[in-house]
Amino acid sequence: MAATYFSGGAIESITSADFDGDTFLDLAAPNWTLPATISVLMGSGTGLFSQPISVPVNTIVGHLSHGDFNGDMMEDLIACHTLSKTVSFLLGIGTGSFVQSGTSYTVGDWPKFSSIADVDNDGKSDLAVCNYYSQDISILLGMNTGSFQPAISFSAGLRPVSLCSGDFNGDAKTDLAVVDYTLNCTEVFLSCVANPTTSIFESDKDNEIKIFPNPSQNNIFIKSHSEISAIKIYNAYGILVKTKFKHTEEELDISDLPDGCYLIKIEKEGDKLLKETLHIKMSRD
């Protein structure tokens, strides 16, 4: 029989870690209510937890995750403030209590999910945030002092809702996999560079593909160092609306497509799918 613990209400996420240093896993969950709070439940190691302890926060939190961001070996919390388009950090003091950092960091529109990732491979914890409505990922590079550099962002599909990190191609660099809710796909971004402030992700120069302009009104250009076998354009419902075969650099007429967001899948000989990217059209007014 499941044990039930009631907190503030409208919970959208939960995370677990040892917040008080007793080696037992505890729980933390944000409450989508006012006043804005996070509920912390202390674990006993028996599968039972204390009644929720309310931790006040400045604004409503949608998603919550954890990590050690100031190097004190104590678990801290990352709060995605969905309505205010920010993230903030609650620094753990090792007793199950938290102190909210005075700094909030602006990210994209409707931050939906956050994950810890050493994006620049410097051994320090960074933060990657999915922004649902602005259709991008925000990266905040950690200083290991409890503070972060301002967010930098890159486009990621139509509705990014979740992500994870890892070395997916064995090059000893951090990669990201991003789930898109609307397009029903996972987009993989390979090989973060040492300095994401200039370019977040490296490209394989032999396989590099350029699509421009984006946004566009009537035409796009697709340039590749090697021959492309097929270009397929899908609308937001996943329906194939345009196909073109075999070229390396050519203009593609999209004037017949209604305004909206589209997914372009680019295939090469011997590759099922080399790259996919989102193309956003502009109004022709």
C-alpha positions as a printed Julia matrix, in Angstrom:
285×3 Matrix{Float64}:
  0.0    0.0     0.0
  1.38   3.4    -0.98
  2.01   6.07    1.62
  0.55   9.45    0.67
  1.92  12.87    1.58
 -0.04  16.04    0.86
  1.62  19.39    0.24
  0.65  22.73   -1.27
 -0.87  21.36   -4.45
 -0.54  21.34   -8.26
  2.84  19.56   -8.18
  4.5   19.21  -11.6
  7.88  17.71  -10.72
  9.86  16.04   -7.95
 13.51  15.36   -7.23
 15.38  13.25   -4.67
 18.74  13.64   -2.92
 20.22  13.52    0.57
 19.46  17.07    1.66
 20.37  16.71    5.35
 23.51  14.55    5.19
 22.11  11.49    6.99
 22.72   9.2     3.93
 18.95   8.74    3.41
 17.25  10.03    0.3
 14.86  12.93    0.79
 12.29  14.47   -1.58
 11.6   17.99   -2.82
  8.62  19.08   -4.92
  7.44  22.55   -6.03
  3.88  23.71   -5.43
  2.12  25.63   -8.19
  0.28  27.77   -5.67
  0.5   31.14   -3.98
  2.34  31.92   -1.86
  5.07  30.1    -3.81
  6.67  27.25   -1.89
  8.67  24.05   -2.25
  7.79  21.03   -0.11
 10.71  19.04    1.34
 10.09  15.54    2.8
 12.88  14.04    4.87
 13.57  10.34    4.31
 14.04   7.79    7.07
 15.65   5.05    5.0
 12.61   2.83    5.55
 10.53   4.08    2.63
  8.68   6.52    4.88
  9.06  10.29    4.88
  8.34  13.16    7.2
  5.39  15.43    6.61
  6.26  18.14    4.06
  8.32  21.09    5.26
  7.44  24.28    3.38
 10.32  26.3     1.92
  9.29  29.75    0.61
 10.48  30.94   -2.81
 10.09  34.26   -4.59
  7.87  33.14   -7.48
  6.02  30.01   -8.6
  8.24  27.05   -9.51
  7.33  24.62  -12.29
 10.31  22.26  -12.42
 12.84  21.43   -9.71
 16.19  19.62   -9.87
 19.28  19.4    -7.66
 23.07  19.54   -7.65
 26.06  20.98   -5.76
 26.7   24.41   -7.27
 29.03  26.0    -4.73
 31.4   23.11   -3.99
 30.42  22.66   -0.33
 29.37  18.99   -0.81
 25.77  19.87    0.07
 22.85  19.46   -2.29
 21.31  22.64   -3.71
 18.06  23.09   -5.64
 17.43  24.61   -9.08
 14.04  26.24   -9.53
 12.53  26.95  -12.95
 10.2   29.92  -12.52
  7.85  29.3   -15.43
  5.88  32.54  -15.33
  8.79  34.91  -14.76
 11.08  33.26  -17.37
 13.89  32.85  -14.86
 15.78  30.23  -12.88
 17.1   30.62   -9.37
 19.11  28.54   -6.92
 18.36  27.53   -3.36
 21.59  26.75   -1.57
 21.45  23.82    0.82
 22.85  24.18    4.33
 22.98  20.44    5.05
 20.0   20.26    7.39
 17.23  19.94    4.83
 16.77  23.69    4.78
 17.64  26.02    1.9
 18.52  29.67    1.4
 17.39  31.24   -1.85
 20.18  32.92   -3.76
 19.55  36.6    -4.3
 20.23  36.28   -8.03
 17.74  35.12  -10.64
 18.9   34.33  -14.16
 16.8   35.17  -17.19
 16.25  32.27  -19.6
 13.66  31.68  -22.33
  9.89  31.72  -22.36
  8.26  29.13  -20.1
 11.3   27.21  -18.73
  9.92  23.69  -18.6
 12.81  21.48  -17.5
 16.36  21.81  -16.2
 19.28  19.41  -16.05
 22.85  19.45  -14.75
 25.51  19.1   -17.45
 29.19  20.02  -17.63
 28.63  21.76  -20.94
 32.08  23.32  -21.35
 33.97  20.33  -19.91
 35.72  22.31  -17.17
 34.7   20.0   -14.33
 32.11  22.47  -12.98
 28.36  21.94  -12.94
 26.48  23.92  -15.57
 22.75  24.15  -16.18
 20.75  23.38  -19.33
 17.13  24.59  -19.46
 14.35  23.7   -21.93
 12.27  26.76  -22.82
  8.91  25.56  -24.11
  7.48  28.62  -25.85
 10.68  30.31  -27.04
 11.69  26.97  -28.62
 15.26  26.97  -27.37
 17.73  25.71  -24.78
 19.43  28.06  -22.33
 22.9   27.21  -21.06
 24.19  28.74  -17.81
 27.88  28.09  -17.16
 28.65  27.4   -13.5
 31.41  29.11  -11.5
 31.38  26.52   -8.66
 30.67  29.39   -6.27
 26.87  29.27   -6.37
 26.77  31.79   -9.22
 26.47  31.42  -12.99
 27.27  33.33  -16.13
 24.32  34.87  -18.02
 22.36  32.4   -20.12
 23.23  31.76  -23.75
 20.66  30.03  -25.96
 20.3   27.98  -29.13
 17.24  26.86  -31.07
 15.86  23.4   -30.33
 12.78  22.17  -32.19
  9.23  23.32  -31.72
  8.34  22.53  -28.08
 11.38  21.27  -26.09
 10.13  19.7   -22.86
 12.96  17.57  -21.49
 16.65  16.85  -22.0
 19.55  14.76  -20.79
 23.31  14.92  -21.27
 26.13  12.47  -21.91
 28.98  11.62  -24.24
 27.01  10.02  -27.07
 29.82   9.76  -29.64
 32.88   8.97  -27.5
 34.77  12.24  -28.06
 34.98  13.05  -24.33
 32.73  16.1   -24.78
 29.25  16.73  -23.45
 26.33  16.16  -25.81
 22.65  16.95  -25.26
 19.5   15.03  -26.23
 16.33  17.13  -26.31
 12.76  15.79  -26.44
 10.23  17.74  -28.52
  6.62  17.41  -27.37
  4.91  18.65  -30.54
  7.14  17.01  -33.13
  7.33  13.69  -31.23
 11.07  13.41  -31.74
 14.41  13.57  -29.94
 17.03  15.98  -31.27
 20.69  15.22  -30.45
 23.24  18.03  -30.27
 26.79  16.7   -30.43
 30.07  17.98  -29.04
 29.98  21.1   -26.97
 32.97  23.35  -27.52
 35.21  24.76  -24.81
 33.75  28.24  -25.15
 29.99  28.13  -25.71
 29.78  31.92  -25.62
 30.99  31.99  -29.22
 29.47  28.79  -30.55
 27.61  26.27  -28.44
 27.99  23.22  -30.58
 30.71  22.18  -32.99
 29.97  21.03  -36.52
 31.7   18.33  -38.5
 33.06  20.51  -41.32
 32.79  17.7   -43.89
 29.13  17.21  -43.04
 28.21  20.79  -42.22
 24.9   21.98  -43.57
 23.81  25.62  -43.66
 20.19  26.72  -43.97
 19.48  30.4   -44.5
 17.74  32.77  -44.04
 15.81  31.6   -41.0
 13.17  33.01  -40.51
 12.31  33.33  -44.18
  9.4   34.51  -46.31
  9.55  32.84  -49.73
 12.85  31.03  -50.29
 15.57  29.29  -48.31
 19.05  28.22  -49.36
 20.57  24.92  -48.25
 24.33  24.52  -48.62
 26.33  21.35  -48.01
 29.96  20.29  -48.64
 28.69  16.99  -50.05
 25.63  15.88  -51.96
 22.32  15.74  -50.16
 20.09  12.86  -51.13
 16.82  14.31  -49.87
 15.28  17.31  -48.13
 11.94  16.73  -46.46
  9.83  19.44  -44.85
  7.2   18.54  -42.26
  4.58  20.77  -40.69
  3.94  20.97  -36.94
  1.58  17.97  -37.16
  4.32  15.76  -38.6
  2.81  15.73  -42.12
  5.27  15.73  -45.04
  4.51  18.86  -47.09
  7.52  19.17  -49.44
 10.34  16.95  -50.73
 13.39  17.71  -52.85
 16.13  15.31  -54.0
 19.86  15.5   -54.72
 21.7   18.79  -54.51
 24.61  20.44  -52.67
 23.64  24.11  -52.89
 20.31  25.28  -54.15
 17.41  27.59  -53.58
 14.23  26.01  -52.26
 10.9   27.72  -52.91
  8.65  27.67  -49.84
  6.25  30.38  -50.95
  3.45  27.83  -51.31
  3.6   26.88  -47.62
  1.36  28.65  -45.07
  3.03  30.72  -42.38
  4.08  28.59  -39.43
  6.77  26.36  -38.0
  8.31  23.5   -39.96
 10.81  20.72  -39.39
 13.4   20.16  -42.12
 14.96  16.69  -42.31
 18.14  16.47  -44.38
 19.4   13.09  -45.56
 22.7   12.1   -47.17
 23.76   8.98  -49.02
 24.41   6.25  -46.47
 22.9    8.27  -43.63
 19.33   7.74  -42.52
 19.23  11.26  -41.11
 22.19  13.58  -40.85
 20.55  16.61  -39.34
 17.18  18.03  -38.54
 16.44  21.67  -37.84
 13.46  23.91  -37.4
 12.57  26.47  -39.99
 10.27  29.29  -38.87
  8.54  31.28  -41.53
  7.61  34.93  -41.21
  4.4   36.64  -42.2
  4.42  38.0   -45.73
  2.52  41.17  -44.78
